[in-house]
XYZ file of C-alpha atoms in Angstrom:
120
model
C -36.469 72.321 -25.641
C -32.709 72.546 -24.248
C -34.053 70.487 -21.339
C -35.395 67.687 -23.663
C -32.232 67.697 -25.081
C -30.183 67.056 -21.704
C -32.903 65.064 -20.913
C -31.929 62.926 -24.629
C -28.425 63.396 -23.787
C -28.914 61.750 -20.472
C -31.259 59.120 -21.883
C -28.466 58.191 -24.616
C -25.789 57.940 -21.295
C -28.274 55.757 -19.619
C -28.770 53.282 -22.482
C -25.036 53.632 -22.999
C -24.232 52.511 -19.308
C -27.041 49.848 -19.264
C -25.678 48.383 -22.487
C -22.076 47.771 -20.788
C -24.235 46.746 -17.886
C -25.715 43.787 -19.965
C -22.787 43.316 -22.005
C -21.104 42.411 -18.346
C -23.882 40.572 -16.646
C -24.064 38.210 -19.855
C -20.067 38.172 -19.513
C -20.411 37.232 -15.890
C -23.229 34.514 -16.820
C -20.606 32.979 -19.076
C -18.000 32.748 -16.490
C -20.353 31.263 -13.657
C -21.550 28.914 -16.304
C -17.698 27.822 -16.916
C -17.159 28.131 -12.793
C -20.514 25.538 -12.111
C -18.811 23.165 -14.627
C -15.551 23.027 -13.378
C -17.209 22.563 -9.563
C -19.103 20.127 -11.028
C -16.166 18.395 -12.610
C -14.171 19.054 -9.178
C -17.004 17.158 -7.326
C -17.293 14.084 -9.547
C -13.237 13.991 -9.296
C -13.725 13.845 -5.067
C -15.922 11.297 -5.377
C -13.440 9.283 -7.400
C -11.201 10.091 -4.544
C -12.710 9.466 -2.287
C -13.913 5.831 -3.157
C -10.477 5.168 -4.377
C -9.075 6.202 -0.854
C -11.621 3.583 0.633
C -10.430 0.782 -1.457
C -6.751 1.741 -0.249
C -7.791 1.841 2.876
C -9.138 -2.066 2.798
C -6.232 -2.996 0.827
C -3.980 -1.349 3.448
C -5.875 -3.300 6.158
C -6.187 -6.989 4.051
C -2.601 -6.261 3.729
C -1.989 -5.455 7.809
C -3.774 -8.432 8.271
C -1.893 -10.505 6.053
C 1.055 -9.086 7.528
C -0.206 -10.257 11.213
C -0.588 -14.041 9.751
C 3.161 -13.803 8.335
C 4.374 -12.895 11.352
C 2.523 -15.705 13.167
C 4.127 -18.204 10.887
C 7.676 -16.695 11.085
C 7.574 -17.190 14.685
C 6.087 -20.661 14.172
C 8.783 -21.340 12.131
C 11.545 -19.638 14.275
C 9.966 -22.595 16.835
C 10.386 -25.062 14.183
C 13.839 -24.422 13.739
C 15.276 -24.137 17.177
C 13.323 -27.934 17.642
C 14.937 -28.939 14.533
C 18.124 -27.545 15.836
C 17.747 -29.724 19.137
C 17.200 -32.433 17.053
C 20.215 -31.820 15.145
C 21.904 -31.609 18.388
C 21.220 -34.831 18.988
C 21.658 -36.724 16.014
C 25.051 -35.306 15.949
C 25.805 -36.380 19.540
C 24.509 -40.109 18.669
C 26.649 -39.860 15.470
C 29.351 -39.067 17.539
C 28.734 -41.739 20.237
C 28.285 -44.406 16.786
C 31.606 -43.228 15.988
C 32.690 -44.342 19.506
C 31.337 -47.527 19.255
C 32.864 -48.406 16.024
C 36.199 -47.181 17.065
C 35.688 -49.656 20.215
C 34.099 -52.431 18.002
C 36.876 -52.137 15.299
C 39.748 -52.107 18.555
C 38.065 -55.054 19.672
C 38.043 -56.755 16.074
C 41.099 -56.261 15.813
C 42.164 -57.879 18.832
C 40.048 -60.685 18.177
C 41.986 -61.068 15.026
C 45.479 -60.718 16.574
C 44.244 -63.258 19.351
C 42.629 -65.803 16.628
C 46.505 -65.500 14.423
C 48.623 -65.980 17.280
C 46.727 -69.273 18.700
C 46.880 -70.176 15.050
């Protein structure tokens, strides 16, 4: 009889033991339940991340090759500038060689004149 007592005894430690065992595998389920959410959650979040870094990633080259064609033009336009400088140039140089010519023309006039009054 002692012996079926210990063997109670031991029984009642068992059941005691395998209760906390339960008690922490359920605990455990909870927190792996809560872990495969929060992956899941982590994975859908990547994904976002992942697409939004490919749309960057064609904005970023649209915008290298709109970068490219505005550097084209600026040179086109540096081009256009120095040609309209030239021109410039020149205009000024006629202007100046106008200026010349109407200085001589009005000399000349003015000679005319001081010819035409002192025959008169």
């Amino acid at each position: 009889e002692q012996q079926n007592l210990q063997l109670q005894s031991i029984n009642l430690d068992f059941q005691a033991s395998n209760n906390r065992l339960n008690s922490t595998i359920f605990q455990l389920n909870q927190k792996v339940d809560v872990l495969e959410d929060i992956e899941q959650n982590l994975t859908i979040t990547v994904d976002k991340y992942q697409l939004r870094n490919q749309e960057l990633t064609s904005e970023v080259d649209s915008l290298s090759n709109i970068t490219l064609d505005l550097s084209g033009r600026v040179v086109d336009l540096n081009v256009q500038v120095v040609l309209l400088q030239e021109e410039n140039d020149n205009y000024a140089q006629l202007n100046r060689d106008l200026g010349t010519i109407v200085s001589f023309l009005n000399d000349t006039s003015l000679g005319f004149q001081q010819t035409f009054e002192s025959l008169s």
